[in-house]
Amino acid sequence: MKTLVCIKYVPDTSEAEVKVNPDGISVDDSRFSFDINDSDNYAVEESVLIKEAQGGEVTVFSIGPKKSDVMIRMAMAKGCDQAVRVEDDRIAGHDPLMVAKTLAGAIKGHEFDLIMTGCVAVDDGHMATGAALAEELGVNHATMVKKVEVGDGKVTVHRELEGGMLESVEVELPAVLTIQTGINEPRYAPIRGIRQAQKKELKVVSLDDIGVDPDSVGSDASQVVIEKLYIPEVESTAEFLEGEPEEKAEKLASILVKGGLV
Amino acid sequence: MGNVLVLAEHRQGALRDISFEMLAVAPGLAGNMGGEAVVLLIGSGMDEMAKKIAGYGVKVMVVDDPLFENFNAEKYQKVLSALIDDLKPALLMTGHTAQGVDFMPALAVEKKMPLVTEAIGLEYEGDVLKVTRQLYSGKVNATVAFKPADTYLVTFREGAVEAPESSAGADVEKIESPLKEDIPYRKFVEYIEAEVGDVDITQSDILIAIGRGLKEDKNLPVIEELAAAIKADVAGSRAATDAGWIPHDRQVGTSGKTVKPKLYIAMGISGAFQHLAGMKGAKTVVAINKDPEAPIFTVADYAIVDDMFKVVPKLAEKLKELKG
Amino acid sequence: MSTEIQTFTEKYDLLGCIQCGRCTGGCPVTVRANLNVRQFVYDAYNEEKLDELARLAEIWDCTACHTCAVRCPKGLKPLEVLIGLRSMIVESGKVEPTVRDALQSVLLEGNPWEKSRAARSDWMEGLDVKIAEPGVEVENLFFVCCTIAYDPRVQAIAKNMVRLLNKAGIDYAFLPEEESCCGSEVFTLGEEGLFEMLVEDNTEYLNEYSAKRIVTLSPHCFTTYKTHYPDLKTPILHYTQLLVELLHEGKLTWKGDLQKRIVYHDPCYLGKQGDVYDEPRELLKSIPGVEVVEFDRSRERSLCCEGGGGKMWVESESKKERLADTRIKDAKDLQADIVAVACPFCVMTLEDSMKGLGFEEEMRVAEIMELLGEHIEA
Ligand SMILES: Cc1cc2nc3c(=O)[nH]c(=O)nc-3n(C[C@H](O)[C@H](O)[C@H](O)COP(=O)(O)OP(=O)(O)OC[C@H]3O[C@@H](n4cnc5c(N)ncnc54)[C@H](O)[C@@H]3O)c2cc1C
Ligand code: SF4
Ligand code: SF4
């Protein structure tokens, strides 16, 4: 089984304060910590689990800066065999389809049975790369996958639907799957493993190397343009209870009881 | 320009809320774009559903064919591809749902049409289609503009707007399916219902919902004690179910359950919109979170900015006392 | 890093063990958990059994209190056998998610709390803090600690220290936000590779500074630097040692008084491991009005609070009474008003128990720096 896994290095903004830069169209990321995108991490684990069960190899693909190498080495420490990182300043714009176009360019020429990506990147949240990539490569796909069973020339996957329901779907290989969090429990990448992974091949390529026309994935080609970023107003009508923690608890308790809510 | 084509979504014989929600946006937008809103239904045995959605005063076109008994992204893509050539809509809108995201990006690549996903607002202004969407898990809003194109593709977030009231009925037109035979490379197998556990949170009157802020399962007993004191059931965010702190069937949100309790107490939950979508039916919402900026506060009626572990024990104690 | 491959037996000197059982006899967690460290020292001699041993849940019950090491007549460190077994699990990647996230955060952000490195010095906001620069001479170079830097509950330790130093006019500087985790918990969690990396990187980093001594605020950093950083050129002090020195020089004076009965809890990392017992007590006694009382189990025999050994990220299966609960109940029996500690982890575990036991009204858990901070002259 030859698996490719596409991953992205993203800021962790779950607890961080996000500020819009004075230009109004970008975000100040100087104080963020960065890590592998959450659902991509599950995709890496799933690809390694499949390799462990079926044999084969896993190749990492990523578009990103040099500092994301640590993420790639961690994926290698977990069991991925080699990696290709596309680094090119000319890739720009807010068009969800251009990521797929670039990845497709990098992937062309690589044999694969299965490609896995996370189902959504937490920074721009497009949820489009996997399915678009499949179309670029002319292969099948399934998104939002919470279970993968590899069969003969096909995979049976469970897709997560709204309302806590799953849909079981059979897809012929080769195919792209976008992986949803919770499908497995990603393992830890020990440092010794990361050090050993330095020996594995990590190819850094530019758009020219992969034969993708820079004009087709640059800001001029982007069919979508960010006009303005802003922090959504917290239009809360909530009554904020004040005081020491204990006082707040007491106030809330009496509101709930007096209001007949409990 | 042209029409706004709204793909209505349905599953197991019932239209999904997003289908109606998009009708709060599409007609006005279509007017501005110099066309009208048209609903497209793809499925098998669609008469009832077609009638129902036509009851919102929007023309409905139906592709009714046994090949569409169940959702299949590849088949949808084929049909939509052909219909776009035929109907030349100015905009095709679908839900940003497990269905919509499964074929829209591929369709966009195939048709070389621009795509914006997960819109929460749409506006047509000076010949430019502008979309409001969110970045960084809802921490930043973005207004993005499409460059001019013949047909735009947009997926629209569930629960972003309220569905309009139904009005006078409109026409239903059946159109022939452009797809003539089944495809072999992707097959629907079955729906799998989430296991039903001991508690059905969709029926609960009071829910205490925990999130990643719980940190570890050893902190669960404090919560359970509070729950016992007010006869609440414990639910949670996906972070809480992923961590295994509570069973999966207790997850509230887009990929979990939609709940409508009288009282919803969210603790250590940031309030990602996927979560908020599942609890917007709650009558009274209490939020406890140490981050004053947490989006959960936007939907709260009563808010406490603090460490939940400092508040909860006292809250349980006081509630027990007051309820005697 | 030595390149020769040692066997488990050689690495931990297992043949030196005489199976006297003093280690297990003194191990505090035996009352809660099924841990028999002597048995592990014995069984680990059989290399073939190591995998099986590593899978036993109780290897994660050790709090790294070092009682066993202190008691061993042969100078062994029995706990390190357990850490060695933990490291086998770490190398396989199959650790608890909490442990995984903490370790990964140390690698990526230099702290185990999953906080951004850029926020490490945020606690300094609004304070007049002198920041160290490489090569610039300074007498006392302060190392803050990840927990004190990020956890608002214990940031007072650092903040009060700054106020105190400024007031006393001491030559000092704090490390900037490039300061990284000392690796104390990384070591005990068994992530040997990451720990080696931290030792290398931190040694190089700290050696760039020209300080007479490095003063740590947490005893975990203190002991870790003292025992695991052979190439560090600057001597390491715990802050209580520095402050006692200043006290003797007459540079510290307190305003007001504190008419309280205080029991001092010896943190394992400061006492048993750092051999610092008297300084904290002397500091407490220097506050006018304070009465210091002693636990029955104090100094070398001090009961562990279960905060170390990576236990911040690994929960015991045991439902039996936590050692911190025992400690707080003992303090209650002594009618202590304040349980004073000199460690951020002890603050967390003991305060948690104090609240859990419902003693909040009548008792307080405080780090010595918090108490001193309340008596700094304006
Ligand atoms: C396709 C898809 C479907 C999804 N479906 C769902 C869904 O159905 N339901 C769902 O919930 N999520 C869903 N998610 C995930 C969602 O995006 C969020 O990641 C998730 O809801 C976050 O959970 P959380 O709020 O518990 O965690 P976080 O966002 O990490 O928030 C934790 C919060 O706890 C607070 N906190 C931490 N410690 C404390 C403390 N001691 N006291 C008080 N507050 C504290 C923090 O300030 C923070 O605000 C989905 C995601 C995707 C991509
Ligand atoms: S370090 Fe402490 S807890 Fe660990 S084995 Fe030794 S005595 Fe027991
Ligand atoms: S105390 Fe030392 S010599 Fe005695 S059993 Fe334990 S390890 Fe062996």
XYZ file of C-alpha atoms and ligand atoms in Angstrom, chain C residues 17-23 38 72-74 76 78, ligand 3:
21
model
C 21.157 -4.267 44.813
C 21.134 -6.439 47.928
C 17.338 -6.673 47.987
C 17.177 -5.182 51.456
C 13.800 -3.616 50.692
C 14.538 -0.244 52.240
C 13.408 1.426 49.008
C 12.355 -3.297 45.011
C 19.155 2.826 49.542
C 22.271 1.650 51.458
C 24.005 0.816 48.188
C 21.213 3.041 43.897
C 15.659 2.598 42.292
S 17.102 -0.016 48.840
Fe 18.655 -0.242 47.283
S 19.698 -2.147 47.803
Fe 17.810 -2.128 48.977
S 16.357 -3.245 47.691
Fe 16.119 -1.107 47.185
S 17.501 -0.791 45.462
Fe 18.070 -2.720 46.397
